[in-house]
Each structure stands twice: as structure tokens, then as C-alpha cells.
Coordinates of C-alpha atoms in Angstrom, one line a residue:
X1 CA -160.4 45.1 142.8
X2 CA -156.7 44.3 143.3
X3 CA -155.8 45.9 140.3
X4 CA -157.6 49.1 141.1
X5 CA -156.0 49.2 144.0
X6 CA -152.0 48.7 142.7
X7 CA -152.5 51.1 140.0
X8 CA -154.4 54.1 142.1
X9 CA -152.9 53.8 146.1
X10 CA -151.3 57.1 145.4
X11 CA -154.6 59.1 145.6
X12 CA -155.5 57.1 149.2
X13 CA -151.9 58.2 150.3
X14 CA -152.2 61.7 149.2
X15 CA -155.7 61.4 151.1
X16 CA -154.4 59.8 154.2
X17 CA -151.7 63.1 154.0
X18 CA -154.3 65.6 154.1
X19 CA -155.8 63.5 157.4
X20 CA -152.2 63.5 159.0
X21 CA -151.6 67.1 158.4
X22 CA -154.8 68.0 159.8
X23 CA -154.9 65.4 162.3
X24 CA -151.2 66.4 163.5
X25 CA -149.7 63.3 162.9
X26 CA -146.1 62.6 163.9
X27 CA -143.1 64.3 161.6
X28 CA -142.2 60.6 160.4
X29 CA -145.8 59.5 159.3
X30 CA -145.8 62.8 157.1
X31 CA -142.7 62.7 155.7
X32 CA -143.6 58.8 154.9
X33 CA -146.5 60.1 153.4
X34 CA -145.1 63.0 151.3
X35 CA -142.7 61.0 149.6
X36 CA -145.0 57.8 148.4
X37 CA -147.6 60.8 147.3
X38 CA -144.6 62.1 145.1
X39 CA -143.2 58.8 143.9
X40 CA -146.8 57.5 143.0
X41 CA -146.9 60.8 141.0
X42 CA -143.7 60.9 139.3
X43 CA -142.8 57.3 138.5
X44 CA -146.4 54.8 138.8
X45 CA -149.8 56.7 138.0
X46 CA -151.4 55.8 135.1
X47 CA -151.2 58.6 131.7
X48 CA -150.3 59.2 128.5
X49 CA -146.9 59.2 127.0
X50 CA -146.6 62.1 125.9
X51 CA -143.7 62.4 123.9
X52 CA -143.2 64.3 120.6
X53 CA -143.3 61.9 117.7
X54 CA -141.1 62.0 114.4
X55 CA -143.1 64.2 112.6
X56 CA -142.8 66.9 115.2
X57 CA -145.9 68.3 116.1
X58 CA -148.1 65.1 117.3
X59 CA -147.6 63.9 120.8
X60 CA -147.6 60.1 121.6
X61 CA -150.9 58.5 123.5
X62 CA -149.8 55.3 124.3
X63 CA -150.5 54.4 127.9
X64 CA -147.3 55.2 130.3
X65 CA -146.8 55.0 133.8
X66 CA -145.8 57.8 136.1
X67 CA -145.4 62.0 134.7
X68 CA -141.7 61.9 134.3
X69 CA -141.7 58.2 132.4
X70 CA -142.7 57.8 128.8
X71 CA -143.9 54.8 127.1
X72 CA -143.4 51.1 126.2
X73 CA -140.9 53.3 123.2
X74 CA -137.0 53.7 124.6
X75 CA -137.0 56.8 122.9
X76 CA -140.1 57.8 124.7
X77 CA -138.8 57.7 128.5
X78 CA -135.1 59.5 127.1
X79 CA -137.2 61.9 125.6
X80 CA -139.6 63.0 128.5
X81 CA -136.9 63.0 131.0
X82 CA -134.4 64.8 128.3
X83 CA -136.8 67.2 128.2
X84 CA -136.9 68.1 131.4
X85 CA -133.6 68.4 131.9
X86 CA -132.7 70.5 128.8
X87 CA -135.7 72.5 128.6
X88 CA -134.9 74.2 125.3
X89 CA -138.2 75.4 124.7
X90 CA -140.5 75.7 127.6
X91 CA -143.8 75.0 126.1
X92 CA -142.9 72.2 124.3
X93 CA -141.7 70.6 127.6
X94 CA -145.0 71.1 129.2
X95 CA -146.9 70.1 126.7
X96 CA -144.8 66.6 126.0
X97 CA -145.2 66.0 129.9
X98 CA -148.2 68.1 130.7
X99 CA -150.2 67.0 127.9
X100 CA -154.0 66.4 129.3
X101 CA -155.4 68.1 132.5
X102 CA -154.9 64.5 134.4
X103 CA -151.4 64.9 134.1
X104 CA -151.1 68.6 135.0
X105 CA -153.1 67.2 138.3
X106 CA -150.4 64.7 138.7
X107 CA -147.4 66.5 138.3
X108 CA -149.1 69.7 141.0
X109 CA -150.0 66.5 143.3
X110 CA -146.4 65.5 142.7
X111 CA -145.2 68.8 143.9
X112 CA -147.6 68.9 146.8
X113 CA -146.0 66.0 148.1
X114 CA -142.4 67.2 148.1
X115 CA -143.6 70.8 149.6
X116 CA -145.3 68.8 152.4
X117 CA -142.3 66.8 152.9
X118 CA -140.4 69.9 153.1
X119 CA -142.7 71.6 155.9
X120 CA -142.8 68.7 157.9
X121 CA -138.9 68.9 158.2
X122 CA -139.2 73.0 158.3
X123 CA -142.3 73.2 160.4
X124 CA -141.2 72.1 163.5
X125 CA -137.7 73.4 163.3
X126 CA -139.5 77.2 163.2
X127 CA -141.8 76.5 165.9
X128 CA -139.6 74.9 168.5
X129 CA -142.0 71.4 168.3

């Protein structure tokens, strides 16, 4: 059960953000919460590598952790995040870090969590709360 727990607290922090948003939390709690949903996203939940292998046209499946990390491979995690920098050809770039629908639900939940972060700092400052 412990294990469960360490590799999937992301999704009960991304829940716990929907509760605080509708809820009304305080601006600190959301923030709080925006950022672990984002940094459980990019950098610890459990997918596939992803990376393009040597012959080109293959991507790796070997278990990674996080969107923007690759594998257990050094090349891998250069590659990913190489790839996102560069971006010489879209579609390969989401497809190496985008491969499977888990991750495309990863990376959106990623950006969910920085947008939310952002409108609990903009939010208030537009309303006057």
C-alpha cells in the first residue's frame, strides 16, 4: 500500500486541488497545491521512456519516471529534455514525450497545475480579494 501511495500522491493532490478551488481555499494552499500537481507530473509519475532509439523510428518503453525524464539510459533523459528544448521537428517531440495517452494525460495535468498556480496569483489581484 505504501508503494501505491509514493508512486501515485500526485493524482490525490491534483484531487485535493479541484476541492480547494471549489471550496475557496486560501491563495497559499492553492498555490501549494498547483505546484506539487506539476512537479508530480513533470519529474515523478510513473511512464514510458519514450525516447527515439538508434535506429530512428522506434521509441524506447522502458519504465521512466516523470513526462520530461527519460529512462534508466543517460542518453535517454538528454534526449527527452534536448527535445524539448530544440524542437526541430514538432511531431517527433511529441511523440518521444507524448508517446501513449497516459502521458498526454500527464503532461495536460502538468499544465493544469501551473495555469492554476497562475490564477491563484492572478485571481485575486483582478478581483480586489
Amino acid at each position: 500500500m505504501g508503494k501505491v501511495v509514493h508512486l501515485y500522491w500526485g493524482y490525490m493532490v491534483a484531487a485535493a486541488l479541484i476541492v480547494a478551488w471549489s471550496q475557496q481555499w486560501s491563495l497559499p494552499v492553492i498555490v501549494a497545491l498547483s505546484l506539487g500537481v506539476s512537479a508530480y507530473a513533470a519529474f515523478q509519475v510513473p511512464v514510458w521512456c519514450g525516447a527515439v532509439n538508434r535506429d530512428g523510428h522506434s521509441y524506447c518503453r522502458n519504465n521512466a519516471y516523470g513526462v520530461l525524464m527519460g529512462c534508466s539510459k543517460r542518453q535517454h533523459r538528454w534526449q527527452k529534455v534536448k527535445m524539448i528544448v530544440l524542437r526541430n521537428k514538432v511531431g517527433n517531440a511529441s511523440r518521444s514525450v507524448f508517446p501513449t495517452a497516459k502521458e498526454k494525460f500527464n503532461g495536460a495535468l502538468a499544465v493544469a497545475g501551473l495555469l492554476s498556480a497562475v490564477a491563484a496569483v492572478i485571481v485575486p489581484l483582478v478581483t480586489g480579494g
